[in-house]
Amino acid sequence: MAKPPTAEKETVGISTNTAECPALSSDFFQREAELQRLLHELQVNQINLEMRNEELLSSQQELESSRARYFELYDQAPVSYITLNKQGIVLEANLTAATLLGVERAALVNQPFSRYILPEDQVICSLHRKQLLETGTSQTCELRMLKPAGGQFWVKVEAIAAQDKESGEPVFKVVVSDITESKRVELKLLEVSQFSGQVINSAQEGVIVYDLDLRYRVWNPYMEKMTGMMAA
């Protein structure tokens, strides 16, 4: 008995030969190349961002270190630094200033600077601040200050005009130096000079004092009486 004819199977395949579909191949490789380019740009940008981030972190650390050194120098400076607003209110003060005035720094801030000045000398401080506002040039004055525990002392106040970095408002940068000892010596010398003048003027003999250029500095009344020449 003869076998029935067997149907041959038809094989359906997809060609991998790019030459058979050039349009598809060109589009695919273009997209692939574009993706590779974008990926490369993203990687480069990421590296740049990481480098910038490291630089920013390094700059921030340096800034914090500089700020810490500044405040350390500011607080440990041998002179008193005080910042006032135009009304004379203390905005900032270093530890040396607080120690000089005998108060805690926290108690000094936001207080009128005049609060620590002898009442008789407060007008000096007011004129000093007024001139600083009007002229913008540095000002210097000497006045007496008070300590909460009692007593007074002489200080030299040197101030310059500036601007607050945040608000832009005018402020005064002030340096306060204790000159009590030099003032004491100055007053003592004045007393000695006055006493010497009294002795010379009351002397019953002629007294003459002249300098290295032979210019007369002292010609007492008895000398005037003797010579008939008046002191210049």
Coordinates of N, CA and C in Angstrom, one line a residue:
M1 N 0.9 -1.2 0.0 CA 0.0 0.0 0.0 C 0.9 1.2 0.0
A2 N 0.7 2.1 -0.9 CA 1.5 3.3 -1.0 C 1.2 4.3 0.1
K3 N 2.3 5.0 0.6 CA 2.2 6.0 1.7 C 1.7 7.3 1.0
P4 N 0.9 8.0 1.7 CA 0.4 9.3 1.2 C 1.6 10.3 1.2
P5 N 1.6 11.2 0.3 CA 2.7 12.2 0.2 C 2.7 13.0 1.5
T6 N 4.0 13.2 2.0 CA 4.2 14.1 3.2 C 4.4 15.5 2.8
A7 N 3.6 16.4 3.5 CA 3.7 17.8 3.2 C 5.0 18.4 3.8
E8 N 5.7 19.1 3.0 CA 7.0 19.7 3.5 C 6.7 20.9 4.3
K9 N 7.4 21.0 5.5 CA 7.2 22.1 6.4 C 7.9 23.4 5.8
E10 N 7.2 24.5 5.9 CA 7.8 25.7 5.4 C 8.4 26.5 6.6
T11 N 9.6 26.8 6.5 CA 10.3 27.5 7.6 C 10.3 29.0 7.3
V12 N 9.8 29.7 8.3 CA 9.8 31.2 8.2 C 10.9 31.8 9.1
G13 N 11.8 32.5 8.6 CA 12.9 33.1 9.4 C 13.0 34.6 9.2
I14 N 13.8 35.2 10.1 CA 14.1 36.7 10.0 C 15.5 36.8 9.7
S15 N 15.8 37.5 8.7 CA 17.1 37.7 8.2 C 17.9 38.6 9.1
T16 N 19.1 38.2 9.5 CA 20.0 39.1 10.3 C 21.0 39.8 9.5
N17 N 20.8 39.8 8.2 CA 21.7 40.5 7.3 C 21.3 41.9 7.2
T18 N 22.2 42.8 7.7 CA 21.8 44.2 7.8 C 21.7 44.8 6.4
A19 N 22.3 44.2 5.5 CA 22.2 44.7 4.1 C 20.8 44.6 3.6
E20 N 20.0 43.7 4.1 CA 18.6 43.5 3.6 C 17.7 44.6 4.2
C21 N 18.0 45.3 5.3 CA 17.2 46.3 5.8 C 18.0 47.5 6.3
P22 N 18.6 48.2 5.3 CA 19.5 49.3 5.7 C 18.9 50.4 6.5
A23 N 17.7 50.8 6.2 CA 17.0 51.9 7.0 C 17.0 51.6 8.5
L24 N 16.5 50.3 8.8 CA 16.4 49.9 10.2 C 17.8 49.9 10.9
S25 N 18.8 49.4 10.2 CA 20.1 49.3 10.7 C 20.7 50.7 11.0
S26 N 20.5 51.6 10.1 CA 21.1 53.0 10.3 C 20.4 53.7 11.5
D27 N 19.1 53.5 11.6 CA 18.4 54.2 12.7 C 18.8 53.6 14.0
F28 N 18.9 52.3 14.1 CA 19.3 51.6 15.3 C 20.7 52.1 15.8
F29 N 21.6 52.1 14.9 CA 23.0 52.5 15.3 C 23.1 54.0 15.7
Q30 N 22.3 54.8 15.0 CA 22.2 56.2 15.4 C 21.7 56.4 16.8
R31 N 20.6 55.7 17.1 CA 20.1 55.8 18.5 C 21.1 55.2 19.5
E32 N 21.7 54.2 19.1 CA 22.7 53.6 20.0 C 23.9 54.6 20.3
A33 N 24.3 55.2 19.2 CA 25.4 56.2 19.4 C 25.0 57.4 20.2
E34 N 23.7 57.8 20.0 CA 23.2 58.9 20.8 C 23.1 58.6 22.3
L35 N 22.6 57.3 22.6 CA 22.6 56.9 24.0 C 24.0 56.8 24.6
Q36 N 24.9 56.4 23.8 CA 26.3 56.3 24.4 C 26.8 57.7 24.6
R37 N 26.5 58.6 23.8 CA 27.0 60.0 24.0 C 26.3 60.6 25.2
L38 N 25.0 60.4 25.3 CA 24.3 61.0 26.5 C 24.9 60.3 27.8
L39 N 25.1 59.0 27.8 CA 25.6 58.3 28.9 C 27.0 58.9 29.3
H40 N 27.8 59.1 28.3 CA 29.2 59.7 28.5 C 29.1 61.1 29.1
E41 N 28.1 61.9 28.6 CA 28.0 63.3 29.2 C 27.5 63.2 30.6
L42 N 26.6 62.3 30.9 CA 26.1 62.1 32.3 C 27.2 61.7 33.2
Q43 N 28.1 60.8 32.7 CA 29.2 60.4 33.6 C 30.2 61.5 33.8
V44 N 30.4 62.3 32.8 CA 31.3 63.4 32.9 C 30.8 64.5 33.9
N45 N 29.5 64.8 33.7 CA 28.8 65.7 34.6 C 28.8 65.2 36.0
Q46 N 28.6 63.9 36.2 CA 28.6 63.4 37.6 C 30.0 63.5 38.2
I47 N 31.1 63.3 37.4 CA 32.4 63.5 37.9 C 32.7 64.9 38.3
N48 N 32.2 65.8 37.4 CA 32.4 67.3 37.6 C 31.7 67.7 38.9
L49 N 30.5 67.2 39.1 CA 29.7 67.5 40.3 C 30.3 67.0 41.5
E50 N 30.9 65.8 41.5 CA 31.6 65.2 42.6 C 32.8 66.1 43.0
M51 N 33.5 66.5 41.9 CA 34.7 67.3 42.1 C 34.3 68.7 42.7
R52 N 33.3 69.3 42.2 CA 32.8 70.6 42.7 C 32.3 70.4 44.2
N53 N 31.7 69.3 44.4 CA 31.2 69.1 45.8 C 32.3 68.9 46.8
E54 N 33.4 68.2 46.3 CA 34.6 68.1 47.2 C 35.2 69.5 47.4
E55 N 35.3 70.3 46.4 CA 35.8 71.7 46.5 C 35.0 72.5 47.4
L56 N 33.7 72.4 47.3 CA 32.8 73.2 48.2 C 32.9 72.8 49.6
L57 N 33.0 71.4 49.8 CA 33.2 70.9 51.2 C 34.6 71.4 51.8
S58 N 35.6 71.4 50.9 CA 36.9 71.9 51.4 C 36.9 73.3 51.7
S59 N 36.2 74.1 50.8 CA 36.1 75.6 51.0 C 35.3 75.9 52.3
Q60 N 34.3 75.1 52.5 CA 33.4 75.3 53.7 C 34.2 75.0 55.0
Q61 N 35.0 73.9 54.9 CA 35.9 73.6 56.1 C 36.9 74.7 56.3
E62 N 37.5 75.2 55.3 CA 38.5 76.3 55.4 C 37.8 77.5 56.0
L63 N 36.6 77.8 55.5 CA 35.9 79.0 56.0 C 35.6 78.9 57.5
E64 N 35.1 77.7 57.9 CA 34.8 77.4 59.3 C 36.0 77.5 60.1
S65 N 37.2 77.0 59.6 CA 38.4 77.1 60.4 C 38.9 78.5 60.5
S66 N 38.7 79.3 59.4 CA 39.1 80.7 59.4 C 38.2 81.5 60.4
R67 N 36.9 81.2 60.4 CA 36.0 81.9 61.3 C 36.3 81.5 62.7
A68 N 36.7 80.3 63.0 CA 37.0 79.9 64.3 C 38.3 80.6 64.8
R69 N 39.3 80.7 63.9 CA 40.5 81.4 64.2 C 40.3 82.9 64.5
Y70 N 39.4 83.5 63.6 CA 39.0 84.9 63.8 C 38.4 85.1 65.2
F71 N 37.4 84.3 65.5 CA 36.8 84.5 66.8 C 37.7 84.3 68.0
E72 N 38.6 83.3 67.8 CA 39.6 83.1 68.8 C 40.5 84.3 69.0
L73 N 41.0 84.8 67.9 CA 41.8 86.0 68.0 C 41.1 87.2 68.5
Y74 N 39.8 87.3 68.1 CA 38.9 88.4 68.5 C 38.7 88.4 70.0
D75 N 38.4 87.2 70.5 CA 38.1 87.1 72.0 C 39.4 87.2 72.8
Q76 N 40.5 86.7 72.3 CA 41.7 86.6 73.1 C 42.7 87.8 72.8
A77 N 42.2 88.8 72.1 CA 43.0 90.0 71.8 C 43.3 90.7 73.1
P78 N 44.5 91.3 73.2 CA 44.8 92.0 74.5 C 44.1 93.4 74.6
V79 N 43.4 93.8 73.6 CA 42.6 95.1 73.7 C 41.1 94.8 73.6
S80 N 40.3 95.7 74.1 CA 38.9 95.6 74.1 C 38.3 96.0 72.8
Y81 N 37.5 95.1 72.1 CA 36.8 95.4 70.9 C 35.3 95.4 71.1
I82 N 34.7 96.5 70.7 CA 33.2 96.7 70.9 C 32.6 97.2 69.6
T83 N 31.5 96.7 69.2 CA 30.8 97.2 68.0 C 29.5 97.8 68.5
L84 N 29.3 99.1 68.1 CA 28.1 99.8 68.5 C 27.2 100.2 67.3
N85 N 25.9 100.3 67.5 CA 25.1 100.8 66.4 C 25.1 102.3 66.6
K86 N 24.4 103.0 65.7 CA 24.5 104.5 65.7 C 23.8 105.1 66.9
Q87 N 23.0 104.3 67.6 CA 22.4 104.8 68.8 C 23.3 104.6 70.1
G88 N 24.4 103.9 69.8 CA 25.3 103.7 70.9 C 25.0 102.4 71.7
I89 N 24.3 101.5 71.1 CA 24.0 100.2 71.8 C 25.0 99.2 71.4
V90 N 25.5 98.4 72.4 CA 26.5 97.4 72.1 C 25.9 96.2 71.3
L91 N 26.5 96.0 70.1 CA 26.1 94.9 69.3 C 27.0 93.6 69.5
E92 N 28.3 93.9 69.7 CA 29.2 92.8 69.9 C 30.3 93.3 70.8
A93 N 30.9 92.4 71.5 CA 32.1 92.7 72.4 C 32.9 91.5 72.6
N94 N 34.2 91.6 72.7 CA 35.0 90.5 72.9 C 35.2 90.3 74.5
L95 N 35.8 89.2 74.8 CA 35.9 88.8 76.2 C 36.8 89.8 77.0
T96 N 37.7 90.4 76.3 CA 38.6 91.4 76.9 C 37.8 92.6 77.4
A97 N 36.9 93.0 76.5 CA 36.0 94.2 76.8 C 35.1 93.9 78.0
A98 N 34.5 92.7 78.0 CA 33.7 92.3 79.2 C 34.5 92.3 80.5
T99 N 35.7 91.7 80.4 CA 36.6 91.7 81.6 C 36.9 93.1 82.1
L100 N 37.2 94.0 81.1 CA 37.6 95.3 81.5 C 36.5 96.0 82.2
L101 N 35.2 95.8 81.8 CA 34.1 96.4 82.4 C 33.5 95.7 83.6
G102 N 34.1 94.5 83.8 CA 33.7 93.7 84.9 C 32.3 93.1 84.8
V103 N 31.9 92.7 83.6 CA 30.5 92.1 83.4 C 30.7 90.9 82.5
E104 N 29.6 90.1 82.5 CA 29.6 89.0 81.5 C 29.3 89.5 80.1
R105 N 29.8 88.9 79.1 CA 29.6 89.4 77.8 C 28.2 89.4 77.4
A106 N 27.4 88.4 77.8 CA 26.0 88.4 77.5 C 25.2 89.5 78.1
A107 N 25.7 90.0 79.3 CA 25.1 91.1 80.0 C 25.5 92.5 79.3
L108 N 26.6 92.5 78.6 CA 27.1 93.7 78.0 C 26.3 94.0 76.6
V109 N 26.1 92.9 75.9 CA 25.4 93.0 74.6 C 24.0 93.6 74.7
N110 N 23.6 94.4 73.8 CA 22.3 95.1 73.8 C 22.1 96.1 74.9
Q111 N 23.2 96.5 75.5 CA 23.1 97.6 76.5 C 23.7 98.9 76.0
P112 N 23.2 100.0 76.4 CA 23.9 101.3 76.0 C 25.3 101.4 76.5
F113 N 26.2 101.7 75.6 CA 27.6 101.8 76.0 C 27.8 102.9 77.1
S114 N 26.9 103.9 77.0 CA 27.0 105.0 78.0 C 26.7 104.6 79.4
R115 N 26.1 103.5 79.5 CA 25.7 102.9 80.9 C 27.0 102.7 81.7
Y116 N 28.1 102.5 81.1 CA 29.3 102.2 81.8 C 30.3 103.4 81.9
I117 N 29.8 104.6 81.4 CA 30.6 105.8 81.4 C 30.1 106.7 82.6
L118 N 31.1 107.3 83.2 CA 30.9 108.3 84.3 C 29.9 109.3 83.8
P119 N 28.8 109.6 84.5 CA 27.8 110.6 84.0 C 28.4 111.9 83.5
E120 N 29.5 112.4 84.2 CA 30.1 113.7 83.8 C 30.7 113.6 82.5
D121 N 31.1 112.4 82.0 CA 31.8 112.2 80.8 C 31.0 111.7 79.7
Q122 N 29.7 111.5 79.9 CA 28.8 110.9 78.9 C 28.6 111.9 77.7
V123 N 28.7 113.2 77.9 CA 28.6 114.1 76.9 C 29.8 114.0 75.9
I124 N 31.0 113.6 76.4 CA 32.1 113.4 75.6 C 31.9 112.3 74.6
C125 N 31.2 111.2 75.1 CA 30.9 110.0 74.3 C 29.9 110.4 73.2
S126 N 28.9 111.2 73.6 CA 27.9 111.6 72.6 C 28.4 112.5 71.5
L127 N 29.3 113.4 71.8 CA 29.9 114.3 70.8 C 30.8 113.4 69.9
H128 N 31.5 112.5 70.5 CA 32.4 111.6 69.8 C 31.6 110.8 68.7
R129 N 30.5 110.3 69.1 CA 29.6 109.5 68.2 C 29.0 110.4 67.1
K130 N 28.6 111.6 67.5 CA 28.0 112.6 66.5 C 29.1 112.9 65.5
Q131 N 30.3 113.2 65.9 CA 31.3 113.6 64.9 C 31.6 112.4 64.0
L132 N 31.6 111.2 64.5 CA 31.9 110.0 63.7 C 30.8 109.9 62.7
L133 N 29.5 110.1 63.0 CA 28.5 110.0 62.1 C 28.5 111.1 61.0
E134 N 28.9 112.3 61.4 CA 28.9 113.4 60.5 C 30.1 113.4 59.5
T135 N 31.3 113.0 60.0 CA 32.5 113.1 59.2 C 32.9 111.8 58.6
G136 N 32.6 110.7 59.3 CA 33.0 109.4 58.8 C 34.5 109.1 59.0
T137 N 35.2 110.1 59.7 CA 36.6 109.9 60.0 C 36.8 109.3 61.4
S138 N 37.9 108.6 61.6 CA 38.1 108.0 62.9 C 38.2 109.1 64.0
Q139 N 37.7 108.8 65.2 CA 37.7 109.7 66.3 C 38.3 109.1 67.5
T140 N 38.9 109.9 68.3 CA 39.6 109.4 69.6 C 39.2 110.4 70.7
C141 N 39.0 109.8 71.9 CA 38.7 110.6 73.0 C 39.1 109.8 74.3
E142 N 39.2 110.6 75.4 CA 39.6 110.0 76.7 C 38.4 110.3 77.7
L143 N 38.0 109.3 78.4 CA 36.9 109.5 79.4 C 37.1 108.5 80.5
R144 N 36.2 108.7 81.5 CA 36.2 107.8 82.7 C 35.0 106.8 82.6
M145 N 35.3 105.5 82.9 CA 34.3 104.5 82.9 C 34.1 103.9 84.3
L146 N 32.9 103.3 84.5 CA 32.6 102.7 85.8 C 32.5 101.2 85.7
K147 N 32.8 100.6 86.9 CA 32.6 99.2 87.0 C 31.4 98.9 87.9
P148 N 30.7 97.8 87.6 CA 29.5 97.6 88.5 C 29.9 97.4 90.0
A149 N 31.1 96.9 90.2 CA 31.5 96.6 91.6 C 31.9 97.9 92.3
G150 N 32.0 99.0 91.5 CA 32.4 100.3 92.1 C 33.8 100.7 91.6
G151 N 34.0 102.0 91.6 CA 35.3 102.5 91.2 C 35.2 103.0 89.7
Q152 N 36.2 103.7 89.3 CA 36.2 104.3 88.0 C 37.6 104.2 87.4
F153 N 37.8 104.2 86.1 CA 39.1 104.1 85.5 C 39.1 104.9 84.2
W154 N 40.2 105.3 83.8 CA 40.4 106.1 82.6 C 40.6 105.2 81.4
V155 N 40.0 105.5 80.2 CA 40.1 104.8 79.0 C 40.3 105.7 77.8
K156 N 41.0 105.2 76.8 CA 41.1 105.8 75.5 C 40.2 105.1 74.6
V157 N 39.3 105.9 73.9 CA 38.3 105.3 73.0 C 38.7 105.7 71.6
E158 N 38.9 104.7 70.8 CA 39.2 105.0 69.3 C 38.1 104.3 68.5
A159 N 37.5 105.0 67.6 CA 36.4 104.4 66.8 C 36.5 104.8 65.4
I160 N 36.0 103.9 64.5 CA 35.9 104.2 63.1 C 34.4 103.8 62.7
A161 N 34.0 104.4 61.6 CA 32.6 104.1 61.1 C 32.7 103.0 60.1
A162 N 31.7 102.1 60.1 CA 31.6 101.0 59.2 C 30.2 100.7 58.9
Q163 N 29.9 99.6 58.1 CA 28.6 99.2 57.8 C 28.4 97.7 58.2
D164 N 27.2 97.5 58.8 CA 26.9 96.1 59.1 C 26.7 95.3 57.9
K165 N 27.3 94.1 57.8 CA 27.4 93.3 56.6 C 26.0 92.8 56.2
E166 N 25.1 92.5 57.2 CA 23.8 92.0 56.9 C 22.8 93.1 56.7
S167 N 22.7 94.0 57.5 CA 21.6 95.0 57.4 C 22.1 96.3 56.6
G168 N 23.4 96.5 56.5 CA 23.8 97.7 55.8 C 23.8 98.9 56.6
E169 N 23.3 98.8 57.9 CA 23.2 100.0 58.8 C 24.6 100.4 59.2
P170 N 24.8 101.7 59.5 CA 26.0 102.2 60.0 C 26.3 101.6 61.4
V171 N 27.5 101.3 61.6 CA 28.0 100.8 63.0 C 29.3 101.4 63.3
F172 N 29.7 101.4 64.5 CA 31.0 101.9 65.0 C 31.9 100.8 65.5
K173 N 33.1 100.7 65.0 CA 34.0 99.7 65.5 C 34.9 100.4 66.5
V174 N 34.9 100.0 67.8 CA 35.5 100.7 68.9 C 36.6 99.9 69.5
V175 N 37.7 100.5 69.8 CA 38.8 99.9 70.6 C 38.9 100.7 71.9
V176 N 38.8 100.0 73.0 CA 38.9 100.7 74.3 C 40.1 100.2 75.1
S177 N 41.0 101.2 75.4 CA 42.2 100.9 76.1 C 42.3 101.5 77.5
D178 N 42.7 100.7 78.5 CA 42.8 101.2 79.8 C 44.1 102.1 79.9
I179 N 43.9 103.3 80.2 CA 45.0 104.3 80.4 C 45.1 104.8 81.8
T180 N 44.6 104.1 82.7 CA 44.5 104.6 84.1 C 45.9 104.9 84.7
E181 N 46.8 104.0 84.4 CA 48.2 104.2 85.0 C 48.9 105.4 84.3
S182 N 48.8 105.5 83.0 CA 49.4 106.6 82.3 C 48.8 108.0 82.7
K183 N 47.5 107.9 83.0 CA 46.8 109.1 83.4 C 47.2 109.5 84.8
R184 N 47.4 108.5 85.6 CA 47.8 108.8 87.0 C 49.2 109.4 87.0
V185 N 50.1 108.9 86.2 CA 51.4 109.5 86.1 C 51.3 111.0 85.5
E186 N 50.5 111.1 84.5 CA 50.3 112.5 83.9 C 49.8 113.5 85.0
L187 N 48.8 113.1 85.8 CA 48.3 114.0 86.8 C 49.3 114.3 87.9
K188 N 50.2 113.2 88.2 CA 51.2 113.4 89.2 C 52.2 114.4 88.7
L189 N 52.6 114.3 87.4 CA 53.6 115.3 86.8 C 53.0 116.7 86.8
L190 N 51.7 116.8 86.5 CA 51.0 118.1 86.5 C 51.1 118.7 87.9
E191 N 50.8 117.9 88.9 CA 50.9 118.4 90.3 C 52.3 118.9 90.6
V192 N 53.3 118.1 90.2 CA 54.7 118.5 90.5 C 55.0 119.8 89.8
S193 N 54.6 119.9 88.5 CA 54.8 121.1 87.8 C 54.2 122.3 88.4
Q194 N 53.0 122.1 88.8 CA 52.3 123.3 89.5 C 53.0 123.7 90.8
F195 N 53.4 122.7 91.5 CA 54.1 122.9 92.8 C 55.4 123.6 92.5
S196 N 56.1 123.2 91.5 CA 57.4 123.8 91.2 C 57.2 125.2 90.8
G197 N 56.1 125.5 90.0 CA 55.8 126.8 89.5 C 55.5 127.7 90.7
Q198 N 54.8 127.2 91.7 CA 54.5 128.0 92.9 C 55.8 128.4 93.7
V199 N 56.7 127.4 93.8 CA 57.9 127.6 94.5 C 58.8 128.6 93.8
I200 N 58.9 128.5 92.5 CA 59.7 129.4 91.7 C 59.1 130.8 91.7
N201 N 57.8 130.9 91.6 CA 57.2 132.3 91.6 C 57.3 133.0 92.9
S202 N 57.3 132.2 94.0 CA 57.4 132.8 95.3 C 58.8 133.0 95.9
A203 N 59.8 132.5 95.1 CA 61.2 132.6 95.5 C 61.6 134.0 95.6
Q204 N 62.4 134.4 96.7 CA 63.0 135.7 96.9 C 64.3 135.9 96.3
E205 N 64.5 135.2 95.2 CA 65.7 135.4 94.4 C 65.4 135.1 92.9
G206 N 66.3 135.6 92.1 CA 66.0 135.4 90.6 C 66.2 134.0 90.2
V207 N 65.2 133.5 89.4 CA 65.3 132.1 88.9 C 65.2 132.2 87.4
I208 N 66.1 131.6 86.7 CA 66.1 131.6 85.2 C 66.3 130.2 84.8
V209 N 65.5 129.8 83.8 CA 65.6 128.4 83.2 C 65.6 128.6 81.7
Y210 N 66.6 128.1 81.0 CA 66.6 128.2 79.5 C 66.9 126.9 78.9
D211 N 66.6 126.7 77.6 CA 66.8 125.4 77.0 C 68.1 125.4 76.3
L212 N 68.4 124.3 75.5 CA 69.6 124.1 74.8 C 69.9 125.2 73.8
D213 N 68.9 125.8 73.3 CA 69.0 126.9 72.3 C 69.1 128.3 73.0
L214 N 69.3 128.2 74.3 CA 69.5 129.4 75.1 C 68.2 130.3 75.1
R215 N 67.1 129.7 74.9 CA 65.8 130.4 75.0 C 65.3 130.3 76.4
Y216 N 64.9 131.4 77.0 CA 64.4 131.4 78.3 C 63.0 130.7 78.4
R217 N 63.0 129.8 79.4 CA 61.7 129.1 79.6 C 61.1 129.6 80.9
V218 N 61.9 130.0 81.9 CA 61.4 130.5 83.2 C 62.1 131.8 83.5
W219 N 61.3 132.8 83.9 CA 61.8 134.1 84.3 C 60.9 134.6 85.4
N220 N 61.3 134.3 86.7 CA 60.3 134.4 87.8 C 60.1 135.9 88.1
P221 N 59.1 136.2 88.9 CA 58.7 137.6 89.3 C 59.9 138.3 90.0
Y222 N 60.7 137.6 90.8 CA 61.8 138.3 91.4 C 62.8 138.8 90.4
M223 N 63.0 138.0 89.4 CA 63.9 138.4 88.3 C 63.4 139.6 87.5
E224 N 62.1 139.6 87.4 CA 61.4 140.8 86.8 C 61.7 142.1 87.6
K225 N 61.6 141.9 88.9 CA 61.8 143.0 89.8 C 63.2 143.5 89.8
M226 N 64.2 142.5 89.7 CA 65.6 142.9 89.7 C 66.0 143.6 88.5
T227 N 65.5 143.1 87.3 CA 66.0 143.6 86.0 C 65.1 144.6 85.4
G228 N 63.8 144.6 85.9 CA 62.9 145.5 85.2 C 62.4 145.0 83.9
M229 N 62.8 143.8 83.6 CA 62.3 143.1 82.3 C 61.3 142.1 82.7
M230 N 60.2 142.2 81.9 CA 59.0 141.3 82.1 C 59.3 140.0 81.4
A231 N 58.7 138.9 82.0 CA 58.8 137.6 81.3 C 57.9 137.7 80.0
A232 N 58.4 137.1 78.9 CA 57.7 137.2 77.6 C 56.4 136.4 77.8

